[in-house]
Amino acid sequence: MALPRRSIGAPWITVSRKGALRWENGHPWIFRSDVIDPPTDAGPGIAYAVDQRDRPLGTALWSPTSEISLRLLDRTPDAVIDDQWWFNRIRMSVERRSDVARNASAYRLIHGEGDGLPSLVCDRYDRWLVVQLLSAGLEQFRPAIVRALAELTRCEGILARNDASVREREGLARETVLLSGEVPEEIEVHEYGVKYLTAPWTGQKTGAFLDQRENRHRIGVLARGEALDCFSYHGSFALHMAERAATVTALDSSAHALSRAQLNADLNGRTNIEFVEGNAFDVLREFSEQSRSFDTIVVDPPAFAKSRSSLNSALRGYHEINRRAMSLLAPGGYLFTASCSYHVTKPLFLEMIESAAAASGKRMALCEIAVQPSDHPELLNVPETGYLKGALVRDLP
Ligand code: SAH
């Protein structure tokens, strides 16, 4: 074979025709079922993939215990995956964020496969970074990644929120560890002039829901009258709506989340936000019984469909919460509604809101369809990079 052996000890792995086709179509994963005679003695790290005629396919991350065996890094068969390679790939990702950085100090720097850096996530919170290394192959390059990030961003600290459950499937420990410098318990960030506190060590995801930033700004501009933020978490949508609405009700089932939302309201000097602790399904029903209505509503629930098997019950949940929210809209009012369930595809989501609109008995106009923001790139040929979708709808009296 003509392949130079660039990485000492790196295995050459034979991939089936079906697996090779996946790569040709732009999807970076090769599943275990498409690996022919997987090596039993090769630890995680770099591997060279070849087809059944020993023709080189590319250089990949190899995860021996995972269902996703190979994640393509570079189509160049003799690519050298060294510190410089990581630096260059990470630099491209960081440079793509220059627009986002104009309006916010917290955003995603690396969205894994979406940025050509499979299984690597990195979020920026002002002068600090939070990373997630989500595959065994990637873990081998932790020092190179940390060095590149530190140099490119001049950050003061890097935290690994490696507590995600997918690490178990890779045979990796779940842990939260400091990788470089220092990272505070709490970081104040801003987006479109709104300030909020993030909790990198303990908050959901890497400390905040960065993926809704543009949608928060959008509904903030439209908000008026009485506004309602369902599934408010730390009050991020509520804070944006409070700029133009007369009053905002921030609703969440978690008292702790609402206490953080109160701190954020204080940070912004907002006194027009009321906090309601309760189950959104019950509280919305009670609001209907009290004949209350709202001029602006946000519905941003957690992922109801955690797996394909829970899809149908999840869709019923989304339908109910959306129907109730639509019913509560005042004439001419806006609703922004979202789903972050990967299994609820865009067509299913649209079907669900169409049916919720019909069941609400109102004339509801579809104004905008929201996709992921540019710092969470969703690749059309890699569906796994997409999960968040939303819609702006309006009551037409
Ligand atoms: N909109 C937020 C993120 C929402 S995360 C943002 O932009 O940052 C989902 C939130 O829903 C969590 O805070 C969770 O506590 C809350 N939650 C989950 N189930 C709920 C329910 N049945 N009723 C009300 N809140 C719920």
XYZ file of C-alpha atoms in Angstrom, residues 47-291:
245
model
C -7.098 5.652 12.643
C -6.684 5.538 8.876
C -9.742 4.281 7.068
C -9.490 2.282 3.846
C -12.112 0.702 1.624
C -12.282 -3.014 0.871
C -9.720 -2.585 -1.904
C -7.339 -0.847 0.501
C -7.916 2.552 -1.084
C -7.527 5.352 1.493
C -10.735 7.088 2.621
C -9.501 9.516 5.232
C -8.154 10.056 8.723
C -10.542 9.627 11.621
C -11.017 9.466 15.366
C -11.319 5.845 16.491
C -13.529 4.882 19.445
C -13.171 1.123 20.112
C -16.183 0.696 22.430
C -18.623 3.110 20.816
C -21.398 2.369 18.314
C -19.876 5.267 16.362
C -16.510 3.710 15.588
C -14.994 6.329 13.316
C -15.503 10.079 13.099
C -13.922 11.596 10.019
C -11.438 14.381 10.723
C -9.725 14.858 7.406
C -10.337 13.423 3.963
C -6.641 13.752 3.188
C -5.435 10.162 3.582
C -2.018 11.118 4.913
C -3.154 14.060 7.034
C -0.990 14.702 10.062
C -3.277 15.223 13.022
C -0.878 17.160 15.204
C -1.148 20.315 17.355
C -1.088 22.486 14.238
C -3.985 20.560 12.680
C -6.162 21.155 15.774
C -5.091 24.782 15.945
C -6.067 25.424 12.319
C -9.446 23.666 12.529
C -10.325 25.391 15.815
C -9.218 28.767 14.456
C -11.657 28.443 11.529
C -14.461 27.733 13.965
C -13.548 30.671 16.220
C -13.277 33.051 13.249
C -16.765 32.078 12.047
C -18.144 33.610 15.295
C -17.013 37.190 14.713
C -20.577 38.326 13.850
C -22.142 36.692 16.891
C -19.471 38.191 19.143
C -20.645 41.695 18.220
C -23.921 41.232 20.066
C -23.114 38.815 22.861
C -20.351 37.755 25.239
C -21.701 34.191 25.531
C -21.973 31.936 22.510
C -20.930 28.569 21.120
C -17.406 28.528 19.728
C -17.434 24.928 18.493
C -20.539 22.911 17.601
C -18.956 19.488 17.098
C -19.676 17.895 13.732
C -21.291 21.167 12.585
C -17.853 22.786 12.710
C -15.855 19.817 11.399
C -14.671 18.995 14.914
C -16.596 15.816 15.714
C -17.586 15.230 19.349
C -16.091 18.534 20.521
C -18.245 21.269 22.024
C -16.934 24.573 23.335
C -18.968 27.462 24.701
C -17.593 30.873 25.516
C -18.758 32.753 28.601
C -17.005 36.090 28.443
C -13.354 35.404 29.396
C -13.892 31.715 30.173
C -14.544 28.585 28.136
C -16.521 25.424 28.875
C -15.727 22.368 26.744
C -17.212 18.904 26.296
C -15.034 16.093 24.939
C -17.598 13.528 23.898
C -15.652 10.642 22.352
C -12.823 8.338 23.351
C -10.846 9.178 20.208
C -11.112 12.896 20.903
C -9.947 12.527 24.507
C -6.491 11.573 23.210
C -6.129 15.112 21.908
C -7.207 16.942 25.038
C -3.833 18.720 25.552
C -3.640 19.929 21.928
C -7.244 21.190 22.046
C -6.744 23.016 25.343
C -3.540 24.641 24.057
C -5.186 25.789 20.824
C -8.240 27.203 22.613
C -6.119 29.024 25.180
C -3.947 30.578 22.501
C -6.767 31.522 20.127
C -9.105 33.046 22.720
C -6.665 34.248 25.417
C -9.234 32.963 27.908
C -8.616 32.980 31.676
C -9.728 29.405 32.242
C -11.178 26.278 30.610
C -13.624 23.964 32.352
C -14.600 20.504 31.043
C -18.278 19.729 31.613
C -17.663 16.100 30.762
C -20.685 14.978 32.768
C -22.805 14.227 29.671
C -24.246 10.700 29.577
C -22.983 9.988 26.029
C -19.490 9.659 27.490
C -20.516 6.361 29.071
C -21.120 4.870 25.644
C -17.527 5.764 24.809
C -16.207 4.056 27.945
C -15.296 7.439 29.436
C -15.800 8.755 32.969
C -18.426 11.414 33.642
C -16.736 14.339 35.362
C -16.509 18.102 35.693
C -12.851 19.128 35.748
C -10.813 22.273 35.417
C -8.438 21.992 32.453
C -6.678 25.329 32.552
C -6.509 28.534 34.639
C -9.511 29.247 36.849
C -13.244 29.308 36.136
C -15.600 31.099 38.564
C -18.830 29.585 39.908
C -20.780 32.383 38.312
C -20.076 34.448 35.196
C -21.947 37.579 34.139
C -22.537 37.706 30.393
C -24.643 39.834 28.076
C -26.635 39.430 24.842
C -28.210 42.331 22.975
C -27.856 44.567 26.028
C -29.422 42.121 28.499
C -27.182 40.860 31.299
C -27.453 37.447 32.912
C -25.538 35.169 35.223
C -24.375 31.758 34.035
C -23.371 28.790 36.166
C -20.642 26.917 34.234
C -19.990 24.322 36.948
C -23.582 23.395 37.758
C -26.026 24.950 35.254
C -27.837 22.979 32.558
C -25.814 22.077 29.449
C -22.564 24.057 29.833
C -24.155 26.679 32.087
C -26.837 28.355 29.980
C -29.099 27.874 26.940
C -27.048 29.752 24.379
C -28.996 28.337 21.427
C -32.033 30.601 22.042
C -30.104 33.886 22.044
C -31.386 35.181 18.674
C -34.949 34.074 19.420
C -34.878 35.852 22.781
C -33.803 39.033 21.039
C -36.471 38.602 18.337
C -39.400 38.205 20.712
C -37.941 40.923 22.945
C -38.318 43.403 20.094
C -41.962 42.354 19.490
C -43.054 42.089 23.129
C -45.746 44.358 24.515
C -48.533 44.477 27.100
C -48.734 41.474 29.358
C -46.125 38.826 28.546
C -45.708 35.221 29.668
C -42.486 33.167 29.619
C -43.280 29.455 30.074
C -40.371 27.179 31.062
C -38.381 30.265 31.970
C -35.302 28.634 33.618
C -33.089 31.606 34.562
C -35.526 34.072 33.020
C -33.650 34.758 29.795
C -36.691 35.219 27.537
C -38.485 37.118 30.327
C -35.586 39.583 30.625
C -35.745 40.419 26.925
C -39.535 40.771 26.943
C -39.411 42.962 30.077
C -37.739 45.707 28.050
C -40.928 46.504 26.110
C -43.765 44.609 27.804
C -45.595 46.233 30.730
C -45.389 43.112 32.882
C -43.871 39.655 32.398
C -44.849 36.445 34.169
C -41.907 34.017 34.354
C -43.173 30.486 34.919
C -41.068 27.451 35.835
C -41.485 24.329 37.963
C -38.092 24.824 39.586
C -37.893 27.213 42.547
C -34.130 27.237 42.218
C -34.292 28.263 38.543
C -36.697 31.079 39.463
C -34.431 32.331 42.240
C -31.694 32.657 39.613
C -34.180 34.440 37.340
C -34.899 36.908 40.167
C -31.155 37.619 40.507
C -31.000 38.267 36.764
C -33.978 40.639 36.964
C -32.180 42.558 39.751
C -28.987 42.641 37.697
C -30.906 44.402 34.912
C -32.867 46.647 37.264
C -36.154 45.067 36.108
C -39.079 45.308 38.511
C -41.837 44.299 36.063
C -41.253 40.510 36.191
C -43.450 38.302 38.348
C -42.254 34.773 39.155
C -44.662 31.834 39.276
C -43.537 28.398 40.412
C -45.649 25.584 39.013
C -46.284 22.975 36.362
C -46.855 24.867 33.099
C -49.630 22.460 32.039
C -51.603 23.207 35.229
C -50.822 26.916 35.427
C -51.885 27.544 31.821
C -55.157 25.742 32.483
C -55.714 27.879 35.582
C -55.009 31.048 33.606
C -57.691 29.976 31.094
C -60.164 29.302 33.883
C -59.437 32.795 35.214
C -60.032 34.173 31.660
